[in-house]
Coordinates of N, CA and C in Angstrom, one line a residue:
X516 N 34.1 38.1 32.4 CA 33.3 36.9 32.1 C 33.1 36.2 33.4
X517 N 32.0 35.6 33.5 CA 31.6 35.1 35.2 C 30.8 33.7 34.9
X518 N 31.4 33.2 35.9 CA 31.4 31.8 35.8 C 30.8 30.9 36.4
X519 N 30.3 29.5 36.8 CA 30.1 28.9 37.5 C 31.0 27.9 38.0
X520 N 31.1 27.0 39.2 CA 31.7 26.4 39.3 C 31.7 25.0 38.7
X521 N 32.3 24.4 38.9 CA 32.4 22.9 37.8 C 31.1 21.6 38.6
X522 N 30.9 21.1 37.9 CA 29.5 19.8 37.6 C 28.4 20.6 37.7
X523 N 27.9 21.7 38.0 CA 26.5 22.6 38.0 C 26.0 21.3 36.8
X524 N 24.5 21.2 37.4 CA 23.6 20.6 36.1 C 22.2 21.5 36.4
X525 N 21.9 21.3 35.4 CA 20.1 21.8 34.8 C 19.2 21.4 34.8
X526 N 18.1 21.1 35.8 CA 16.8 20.3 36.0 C 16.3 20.2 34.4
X527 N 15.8 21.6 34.1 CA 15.0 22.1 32.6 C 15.5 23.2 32.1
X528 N 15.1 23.8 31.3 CA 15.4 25.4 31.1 C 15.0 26.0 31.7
X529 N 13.5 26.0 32.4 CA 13.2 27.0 33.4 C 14.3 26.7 34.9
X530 N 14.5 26.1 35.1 CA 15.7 26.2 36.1 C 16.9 26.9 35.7
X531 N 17.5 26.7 34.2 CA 18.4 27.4 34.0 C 18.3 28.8 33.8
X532 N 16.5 29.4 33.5 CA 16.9 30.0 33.2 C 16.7 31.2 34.9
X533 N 15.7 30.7 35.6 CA 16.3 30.8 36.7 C 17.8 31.4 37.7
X534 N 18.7 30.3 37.2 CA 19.2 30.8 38.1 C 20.5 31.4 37.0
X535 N 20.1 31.9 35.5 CA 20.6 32.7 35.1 C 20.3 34.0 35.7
X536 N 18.8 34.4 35.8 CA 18.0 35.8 36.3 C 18.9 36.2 37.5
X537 N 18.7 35.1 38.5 CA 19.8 35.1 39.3 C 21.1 36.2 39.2
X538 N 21.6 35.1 38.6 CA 23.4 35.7 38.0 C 23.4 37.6 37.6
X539 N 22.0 37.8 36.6 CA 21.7 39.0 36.2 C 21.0 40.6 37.0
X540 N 20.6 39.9 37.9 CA 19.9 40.7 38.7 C 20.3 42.3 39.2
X541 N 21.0 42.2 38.8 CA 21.7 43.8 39.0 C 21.4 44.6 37.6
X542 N 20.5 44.1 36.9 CA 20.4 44.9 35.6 C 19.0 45.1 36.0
X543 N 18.0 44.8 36.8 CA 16.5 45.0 36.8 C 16.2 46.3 36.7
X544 N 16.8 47.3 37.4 CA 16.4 48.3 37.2 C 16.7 49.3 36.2
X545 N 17.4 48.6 35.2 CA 17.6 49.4 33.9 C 16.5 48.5 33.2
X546 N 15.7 47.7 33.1 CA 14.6 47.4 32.4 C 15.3 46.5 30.7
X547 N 15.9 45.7 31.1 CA 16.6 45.2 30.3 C 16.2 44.7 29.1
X548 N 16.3 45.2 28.0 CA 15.5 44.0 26.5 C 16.7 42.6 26.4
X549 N 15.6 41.7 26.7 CA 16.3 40.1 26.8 C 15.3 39.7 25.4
X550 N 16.7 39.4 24.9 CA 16.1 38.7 23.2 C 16.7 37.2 22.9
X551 N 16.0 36.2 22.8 CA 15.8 34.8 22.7 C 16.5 34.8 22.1
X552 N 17.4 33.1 21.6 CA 17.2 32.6 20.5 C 16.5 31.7 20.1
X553 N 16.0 31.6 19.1 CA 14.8 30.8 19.1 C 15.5 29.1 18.8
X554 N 15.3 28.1 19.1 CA 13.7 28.0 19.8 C 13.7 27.9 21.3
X555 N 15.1 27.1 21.6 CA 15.5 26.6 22.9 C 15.1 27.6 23.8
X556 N 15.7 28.8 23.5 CA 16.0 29.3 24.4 C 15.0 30.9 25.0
X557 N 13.4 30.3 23.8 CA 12.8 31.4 24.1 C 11.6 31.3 25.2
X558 N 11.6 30.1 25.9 CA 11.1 29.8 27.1 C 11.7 30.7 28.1
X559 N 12.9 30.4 27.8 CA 14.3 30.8 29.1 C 14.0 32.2 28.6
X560 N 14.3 32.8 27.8 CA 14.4 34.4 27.9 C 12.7 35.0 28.4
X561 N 11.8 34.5 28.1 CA 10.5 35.1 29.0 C 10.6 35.0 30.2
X562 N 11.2 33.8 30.7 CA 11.1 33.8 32.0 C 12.2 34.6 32.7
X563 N 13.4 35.1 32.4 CA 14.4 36.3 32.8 C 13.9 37.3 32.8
X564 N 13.3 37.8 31.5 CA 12.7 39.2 31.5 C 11.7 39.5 32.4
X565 N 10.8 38.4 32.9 CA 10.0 38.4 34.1 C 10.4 39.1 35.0
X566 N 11.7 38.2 35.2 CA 12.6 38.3 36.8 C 13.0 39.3 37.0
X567 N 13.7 39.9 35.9 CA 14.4 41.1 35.5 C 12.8 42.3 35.6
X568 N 12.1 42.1 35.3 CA 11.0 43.2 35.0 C 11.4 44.3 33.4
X569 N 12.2 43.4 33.1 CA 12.2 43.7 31.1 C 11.4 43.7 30.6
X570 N 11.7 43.8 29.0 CA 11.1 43.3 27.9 C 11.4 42.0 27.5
X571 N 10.4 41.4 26.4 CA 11.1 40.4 26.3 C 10.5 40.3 24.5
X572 N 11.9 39.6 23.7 CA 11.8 39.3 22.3 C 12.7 38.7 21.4
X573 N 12.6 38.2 21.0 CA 13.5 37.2 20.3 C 14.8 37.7 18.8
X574 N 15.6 37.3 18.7 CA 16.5 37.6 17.8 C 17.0 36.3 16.8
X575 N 16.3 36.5 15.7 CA 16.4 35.5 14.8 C 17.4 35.6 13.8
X576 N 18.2 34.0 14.2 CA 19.4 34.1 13.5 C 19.3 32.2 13.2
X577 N 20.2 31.9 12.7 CA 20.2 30.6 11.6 C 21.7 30.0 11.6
X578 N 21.7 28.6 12.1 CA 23.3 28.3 11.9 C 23.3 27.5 10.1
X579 N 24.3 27.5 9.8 CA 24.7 27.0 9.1 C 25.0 25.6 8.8
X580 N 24.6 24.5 8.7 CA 24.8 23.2 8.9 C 25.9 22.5 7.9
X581 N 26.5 22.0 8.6 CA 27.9 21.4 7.5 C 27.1 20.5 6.5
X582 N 28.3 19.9 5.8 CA 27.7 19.0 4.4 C 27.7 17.3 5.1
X583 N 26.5 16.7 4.6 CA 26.2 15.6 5.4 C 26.1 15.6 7.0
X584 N 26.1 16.7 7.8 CA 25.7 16.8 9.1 C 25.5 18.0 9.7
X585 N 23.6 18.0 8.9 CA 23.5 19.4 9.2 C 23.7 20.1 10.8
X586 N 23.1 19.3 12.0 CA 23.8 20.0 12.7 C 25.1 20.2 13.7
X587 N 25.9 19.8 13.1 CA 27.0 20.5 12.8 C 27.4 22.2 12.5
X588 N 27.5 23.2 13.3 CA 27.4 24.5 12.8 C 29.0 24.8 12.1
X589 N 28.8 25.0 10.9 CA 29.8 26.0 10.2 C 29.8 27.4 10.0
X590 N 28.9 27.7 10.7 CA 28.6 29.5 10.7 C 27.4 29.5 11.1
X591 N 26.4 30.4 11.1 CA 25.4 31.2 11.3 C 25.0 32.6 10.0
X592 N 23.9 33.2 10.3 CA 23.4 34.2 9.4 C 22.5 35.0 9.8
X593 N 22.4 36.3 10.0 CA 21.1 36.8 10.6 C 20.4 37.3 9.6
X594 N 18.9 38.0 10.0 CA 18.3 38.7 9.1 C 18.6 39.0 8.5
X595 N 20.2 40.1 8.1 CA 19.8 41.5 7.6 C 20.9 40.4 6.5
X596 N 20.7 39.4 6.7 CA 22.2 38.5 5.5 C 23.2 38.4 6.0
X597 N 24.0 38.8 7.1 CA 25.2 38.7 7.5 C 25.9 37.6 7.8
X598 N 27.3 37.0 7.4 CA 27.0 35.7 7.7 C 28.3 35.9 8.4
X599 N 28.5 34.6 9.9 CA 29.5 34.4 10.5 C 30.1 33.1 9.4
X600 N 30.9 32.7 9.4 CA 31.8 31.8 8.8 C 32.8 30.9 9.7
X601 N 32.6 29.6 10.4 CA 33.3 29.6 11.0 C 34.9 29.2 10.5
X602 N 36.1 28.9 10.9 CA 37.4 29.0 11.2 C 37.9 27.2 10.2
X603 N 36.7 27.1 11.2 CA 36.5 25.2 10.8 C 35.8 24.9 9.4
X604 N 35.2 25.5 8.8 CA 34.2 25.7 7.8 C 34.8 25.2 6.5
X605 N 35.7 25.1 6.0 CA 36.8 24.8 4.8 C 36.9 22.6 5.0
X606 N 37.4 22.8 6.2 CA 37.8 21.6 6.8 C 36.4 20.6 6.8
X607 N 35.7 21.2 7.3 CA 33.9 20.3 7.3 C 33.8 20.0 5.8
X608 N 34.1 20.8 4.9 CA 33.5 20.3 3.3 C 32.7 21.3 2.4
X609 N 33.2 22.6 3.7 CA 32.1 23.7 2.7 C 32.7 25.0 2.2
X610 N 32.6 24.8 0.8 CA 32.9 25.6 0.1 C 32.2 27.2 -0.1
X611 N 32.7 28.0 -0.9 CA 32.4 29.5 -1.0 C 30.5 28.9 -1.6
X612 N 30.7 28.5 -2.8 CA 29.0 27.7 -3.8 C 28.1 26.6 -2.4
X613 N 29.0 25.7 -1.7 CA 28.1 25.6 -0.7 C 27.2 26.3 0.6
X614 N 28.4 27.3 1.0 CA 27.9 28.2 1.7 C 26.6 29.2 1.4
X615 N 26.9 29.8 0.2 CA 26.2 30.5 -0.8 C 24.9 29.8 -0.5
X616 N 24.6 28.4 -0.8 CA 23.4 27.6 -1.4 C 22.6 27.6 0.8
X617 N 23.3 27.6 1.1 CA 22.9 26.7 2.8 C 23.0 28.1 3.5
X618 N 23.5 29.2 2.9 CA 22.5 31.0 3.9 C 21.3 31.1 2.8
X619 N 21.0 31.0 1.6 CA 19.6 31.2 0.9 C 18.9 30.3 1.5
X620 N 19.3 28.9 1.5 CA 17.8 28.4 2.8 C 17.6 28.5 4.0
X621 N 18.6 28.8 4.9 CA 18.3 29.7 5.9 C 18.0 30.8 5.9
X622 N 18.0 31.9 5.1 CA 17.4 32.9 5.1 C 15.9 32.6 4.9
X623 N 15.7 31.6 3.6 CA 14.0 31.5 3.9 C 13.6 31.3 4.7
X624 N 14.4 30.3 6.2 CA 13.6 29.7 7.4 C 13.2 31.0 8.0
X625 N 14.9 31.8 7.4 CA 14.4 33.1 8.8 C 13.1 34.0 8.6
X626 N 13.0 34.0 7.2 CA 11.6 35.0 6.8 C 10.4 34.6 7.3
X627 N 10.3 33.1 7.4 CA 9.0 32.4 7.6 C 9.1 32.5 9.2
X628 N 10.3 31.9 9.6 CA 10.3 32.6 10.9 C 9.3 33.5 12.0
X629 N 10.2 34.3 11.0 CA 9.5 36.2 11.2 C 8.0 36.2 11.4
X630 N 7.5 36.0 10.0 CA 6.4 35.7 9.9 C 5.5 34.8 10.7
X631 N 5.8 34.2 11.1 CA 5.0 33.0 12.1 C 5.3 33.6 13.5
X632 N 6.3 34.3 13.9 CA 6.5 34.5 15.7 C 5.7 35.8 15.7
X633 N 6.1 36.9 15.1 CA 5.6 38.1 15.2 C 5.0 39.1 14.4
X634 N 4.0 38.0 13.9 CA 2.9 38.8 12.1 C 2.5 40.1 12.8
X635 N 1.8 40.5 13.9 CA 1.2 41.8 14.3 C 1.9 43.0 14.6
X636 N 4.1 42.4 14.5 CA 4.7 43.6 15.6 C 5.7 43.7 15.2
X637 N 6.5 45.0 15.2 CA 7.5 45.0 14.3 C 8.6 44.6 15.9
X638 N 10.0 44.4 15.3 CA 10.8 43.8 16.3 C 11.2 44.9 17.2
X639 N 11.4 44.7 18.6 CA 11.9 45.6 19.7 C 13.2 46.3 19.1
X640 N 13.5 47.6 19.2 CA 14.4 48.5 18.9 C 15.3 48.3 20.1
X641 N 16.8 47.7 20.0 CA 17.3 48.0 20.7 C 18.8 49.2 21.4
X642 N 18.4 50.0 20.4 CA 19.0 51.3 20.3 C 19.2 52.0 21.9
X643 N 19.9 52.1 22.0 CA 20.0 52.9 23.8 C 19.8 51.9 25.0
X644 N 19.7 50.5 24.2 CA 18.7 50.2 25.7 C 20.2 49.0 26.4
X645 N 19.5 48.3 27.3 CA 20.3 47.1 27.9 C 20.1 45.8 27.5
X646 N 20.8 45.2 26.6 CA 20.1 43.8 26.1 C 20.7 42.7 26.2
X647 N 19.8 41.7 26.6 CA 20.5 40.3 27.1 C 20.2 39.8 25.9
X648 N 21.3 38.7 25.5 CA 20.9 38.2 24.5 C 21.3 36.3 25.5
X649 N 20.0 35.9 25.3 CA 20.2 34.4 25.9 C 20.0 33.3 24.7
X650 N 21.2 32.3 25.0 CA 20.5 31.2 25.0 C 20.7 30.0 25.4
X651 N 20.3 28.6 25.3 CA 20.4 27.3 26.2 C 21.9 26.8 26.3
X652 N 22.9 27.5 25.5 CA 24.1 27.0 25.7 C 25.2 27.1 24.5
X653 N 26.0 26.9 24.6 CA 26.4 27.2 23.3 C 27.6 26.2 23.2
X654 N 27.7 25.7 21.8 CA 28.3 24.4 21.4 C 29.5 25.2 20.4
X655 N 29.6 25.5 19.1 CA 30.4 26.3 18.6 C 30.5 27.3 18.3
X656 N 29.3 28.1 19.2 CA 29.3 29.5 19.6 C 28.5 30.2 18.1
X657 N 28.4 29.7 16.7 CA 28.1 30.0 15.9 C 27.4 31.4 15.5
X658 N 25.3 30.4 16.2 CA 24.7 31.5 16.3 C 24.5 32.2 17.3
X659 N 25.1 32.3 18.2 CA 25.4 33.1 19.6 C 26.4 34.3 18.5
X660 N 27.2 34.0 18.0 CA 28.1 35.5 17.3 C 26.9 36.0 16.4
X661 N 26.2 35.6 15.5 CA 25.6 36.0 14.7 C 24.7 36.7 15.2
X662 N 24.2 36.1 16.3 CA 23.1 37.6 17.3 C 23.6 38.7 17.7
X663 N 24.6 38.5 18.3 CA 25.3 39.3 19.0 C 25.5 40.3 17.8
X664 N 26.4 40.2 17.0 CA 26.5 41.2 15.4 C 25.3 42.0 15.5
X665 N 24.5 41.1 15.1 CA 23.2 41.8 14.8 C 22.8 42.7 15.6
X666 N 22.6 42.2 16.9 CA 22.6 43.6 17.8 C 22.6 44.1 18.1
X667 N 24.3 44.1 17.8 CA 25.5 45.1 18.1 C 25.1 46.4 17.0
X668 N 24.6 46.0 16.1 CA 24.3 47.0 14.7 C 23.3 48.0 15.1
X669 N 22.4 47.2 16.3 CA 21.1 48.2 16.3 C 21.8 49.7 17.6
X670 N 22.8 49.2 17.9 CA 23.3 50.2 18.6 C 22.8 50.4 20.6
X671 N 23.1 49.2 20.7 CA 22.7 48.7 22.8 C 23.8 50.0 23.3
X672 N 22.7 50.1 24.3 CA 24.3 50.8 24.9 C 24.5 50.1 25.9
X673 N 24.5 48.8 26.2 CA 24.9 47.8 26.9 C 25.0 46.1 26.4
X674 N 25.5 45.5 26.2 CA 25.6 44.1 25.3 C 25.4 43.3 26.1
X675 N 24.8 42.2 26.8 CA 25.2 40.7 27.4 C 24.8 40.1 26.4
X676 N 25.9 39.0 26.7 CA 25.5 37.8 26.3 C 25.4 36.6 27.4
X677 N 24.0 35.9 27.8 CA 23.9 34.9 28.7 C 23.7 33.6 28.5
X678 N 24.3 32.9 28.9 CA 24.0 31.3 29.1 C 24.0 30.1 30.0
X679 N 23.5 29.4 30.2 CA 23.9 28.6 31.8 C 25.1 27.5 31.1
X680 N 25.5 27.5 30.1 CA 26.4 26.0 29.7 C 27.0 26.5 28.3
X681 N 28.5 26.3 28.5 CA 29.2 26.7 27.3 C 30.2 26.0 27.1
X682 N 30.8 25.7 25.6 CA 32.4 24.9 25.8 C 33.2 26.1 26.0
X683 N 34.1 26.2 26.4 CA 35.2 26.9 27.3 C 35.7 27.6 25.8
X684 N 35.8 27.0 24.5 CA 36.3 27.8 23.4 C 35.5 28.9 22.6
X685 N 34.1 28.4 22.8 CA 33.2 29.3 22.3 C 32.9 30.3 23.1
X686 N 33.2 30.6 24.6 CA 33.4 31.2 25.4 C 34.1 32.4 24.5
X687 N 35.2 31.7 24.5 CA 36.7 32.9 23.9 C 35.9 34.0 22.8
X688 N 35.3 33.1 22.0 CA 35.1 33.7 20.8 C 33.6 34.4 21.0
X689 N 32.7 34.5 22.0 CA 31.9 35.5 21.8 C 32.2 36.7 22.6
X690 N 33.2 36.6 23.4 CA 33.9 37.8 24.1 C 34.3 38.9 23.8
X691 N 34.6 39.1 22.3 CA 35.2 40.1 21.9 C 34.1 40.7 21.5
X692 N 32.1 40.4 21.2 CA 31.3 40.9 20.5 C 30.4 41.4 21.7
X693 N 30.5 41.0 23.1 CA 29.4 41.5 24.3 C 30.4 42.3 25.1
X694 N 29.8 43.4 25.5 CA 30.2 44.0 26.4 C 30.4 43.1 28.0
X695 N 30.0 42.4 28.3 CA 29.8 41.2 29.0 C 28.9 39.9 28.8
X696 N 30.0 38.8 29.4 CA 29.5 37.4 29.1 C 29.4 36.8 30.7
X697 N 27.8 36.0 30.9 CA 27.4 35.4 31.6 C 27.3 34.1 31.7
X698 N 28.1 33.2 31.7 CA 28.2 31.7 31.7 C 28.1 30.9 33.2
X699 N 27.4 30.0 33.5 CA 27.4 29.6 35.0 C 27.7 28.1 35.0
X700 N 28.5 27.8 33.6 CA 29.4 26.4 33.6 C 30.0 26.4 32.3
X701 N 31.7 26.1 32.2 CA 32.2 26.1 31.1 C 33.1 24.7 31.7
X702 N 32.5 23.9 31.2 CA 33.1 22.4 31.4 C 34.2 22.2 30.4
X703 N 35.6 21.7 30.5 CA 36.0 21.3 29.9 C 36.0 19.8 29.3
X704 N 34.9 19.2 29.8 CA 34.6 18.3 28.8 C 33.1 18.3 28.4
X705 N 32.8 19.1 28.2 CA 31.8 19.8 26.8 C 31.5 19.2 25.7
X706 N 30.5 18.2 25.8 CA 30.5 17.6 24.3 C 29.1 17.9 23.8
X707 N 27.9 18.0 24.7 CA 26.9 19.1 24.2 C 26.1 19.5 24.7
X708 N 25.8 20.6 24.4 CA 24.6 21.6 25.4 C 23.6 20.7 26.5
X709 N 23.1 19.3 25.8 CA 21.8 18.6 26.4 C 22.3 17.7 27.3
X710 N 23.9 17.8 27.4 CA 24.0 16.9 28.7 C 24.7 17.2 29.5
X711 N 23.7 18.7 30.1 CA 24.0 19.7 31.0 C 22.8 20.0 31.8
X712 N 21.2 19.1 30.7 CA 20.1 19.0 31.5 C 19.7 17.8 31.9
X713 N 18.5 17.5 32.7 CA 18.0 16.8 33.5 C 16.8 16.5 32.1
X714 N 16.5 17.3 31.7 CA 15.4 17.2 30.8 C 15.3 18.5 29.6
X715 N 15.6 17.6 28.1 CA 15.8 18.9 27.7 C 15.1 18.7 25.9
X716 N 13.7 18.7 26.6 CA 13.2 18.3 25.3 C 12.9 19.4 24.4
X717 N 13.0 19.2 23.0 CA 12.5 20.4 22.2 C 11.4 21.1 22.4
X718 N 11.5 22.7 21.9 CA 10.7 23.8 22.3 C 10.1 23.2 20.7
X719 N 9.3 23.7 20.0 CA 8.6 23.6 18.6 C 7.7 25.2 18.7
X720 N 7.8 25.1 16.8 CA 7.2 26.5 17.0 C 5.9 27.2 17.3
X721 N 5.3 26.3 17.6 CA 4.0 26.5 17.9 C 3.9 26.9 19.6
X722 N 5.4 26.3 20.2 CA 4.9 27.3 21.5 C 5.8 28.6 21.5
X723 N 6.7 28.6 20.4 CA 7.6 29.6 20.2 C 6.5 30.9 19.9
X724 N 5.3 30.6 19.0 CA 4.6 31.7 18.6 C 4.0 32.1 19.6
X725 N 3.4 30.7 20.3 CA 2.2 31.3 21.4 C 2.9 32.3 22.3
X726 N 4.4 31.7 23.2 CA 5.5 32.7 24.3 C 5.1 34.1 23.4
X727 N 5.5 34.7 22.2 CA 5.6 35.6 22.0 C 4.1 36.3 22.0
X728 N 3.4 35.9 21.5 CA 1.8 36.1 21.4 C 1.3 36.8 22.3
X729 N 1.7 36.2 23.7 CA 1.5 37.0 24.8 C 2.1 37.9 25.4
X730 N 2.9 38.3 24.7 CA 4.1 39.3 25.2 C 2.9 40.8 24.4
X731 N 2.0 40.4 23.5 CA 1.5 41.6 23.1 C 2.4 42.4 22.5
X732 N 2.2 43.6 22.3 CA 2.9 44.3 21.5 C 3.2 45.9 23.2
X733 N 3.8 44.9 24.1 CA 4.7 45.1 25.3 C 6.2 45.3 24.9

C-alpha cells in the first residue's frame, strides 16, 4: 500500500486526480480499465484513464444508509445484489428487515442508474485486463469493498484500488480485496473525504451521463 505524506490537500478532483495518474503511471502500458465510482469520482477516473492511455467506465455500486442518517454508510450493494454489511451495522439501528427494505431501493437507484449512464453500451469486460477502480476518497470504505467484489468476480488479472484521501481504517479493510492499494493521504484525523479539498462540489448526473457519452462505445 503506498502512501502520501501527511497535510497533502486537493485543489479539486481534477488535481486529485492528477496527481493520482501520477502515483499510477507505471501501469500505462498495460492499457489499464479505470472504472469510476459514480458520481464523485467519475470526472477523476476520465481523467486518469487519459493519462494512463486506458479505457475508461464506471462501476456501479450503492451504499447503504443507516436509519435516520442516510449518509452514514452501513454497507454497500452492487449490481449483481451482493451486499457488503458493515461490522458497525447492528449498532447504527439496522436490522436483517431494515437492511432487506434499504438494498431493494438501492438496487432500483442502481438500475435507473444503468440506464441513464450507459443506454447504448453494454459495461467494459474486465476479465484479463488491469483495472483501477477509483474514487474521491473513502470514509467507511463501504462502497469502495462493494466495487472491488464486484470486480474481483469478473476475473482482472490485476486489481487496484485508488484514491487521493482515506481514513487509515478503511484503508485496512479494502486491502485484503485489491491486489494493490493506492492512497496519497491517510490522515489520522479523518473526519471526511471534503475536507481534503479546496473545492469539492457535487458531480450530478447529468454530467455523469454526458463524461460517459463521450467515451462512445471506446
Amino acid at each position: 500500500m503506498k502512501q502520501g505524506k501527511q497535510g497533502r490537500r486537493f485543489h479539486d478532483r481534477d488535481d486529485a486526480a492528477h496527481q493520482l495518474a501520477q502515483s499510477l503511471r507505471r501501469y500505462r502500458d498495460a492499457r489499464p480499465l479505470v472504472l469510476a465510482i459514480p458520481r464523485g469520482a467519475v470526472p477523476m477516473g476520465q481523467r486518469i484513464a487519459s493519462e494512463l492511455q486506458g479505457e475508461f467506465d464506471v462501476v456501479l455500486v450503492r451504499k447503504l444508509g443507516a436509519p435516520f442518517s442516510e449518509e452514514y454508510a452501513i454497507g454497500a450493494v452492487d449490481e449483481s445484489g451482493w451486499v457488503y454489511r458493515s461490522p458497525l451495522a447492528a449498532a447504527a439501528g439496522a436490522n436483517d428487515a431494515y437492511i432487506a427494505h434499504e438494498t431493494a431501493r438501492q438496487m432500483a437507484l442502481l438500475r435507473q442508474r444503468r440506464d441513464r449512464y450507459t443506454p447504448l453500451r453494454p459495461r467494459v469486460d474486465p476479465a484479463g485486463r488491469t483495472v483501477i477502480v477509483v474514487d474521491d476518497g473513502l470514509a467507511t470504505g463501504a462502497t469502495m469493498i462493494a466495487a472491488l467484489h464486484a470486480v474481483r468476480a469478473g476475473k482482472p488479472a490485476r486489481l487496484i484500488c485508488a484514491v487521493p484521501v482515506a481514513a487509515p481504517d478503511s484503508l485496512g479493510q479494502v486491502q485484503a480485496l485489491a491486489d494493490e492499494v493506492v492512497c496519497l493521504h491517510a490522515p489520522e484525523d479523518f473526519a471526511a473525504v471534503g475536507q481534503f479539498y479546496d473545492n469539492f462540489d457535487a458531480v450530478d448526473d447529468d454530467e455523469v451521463a454526458a463524461i460517459l457519452a463521450s467515451q462512445g462505445s471506446a
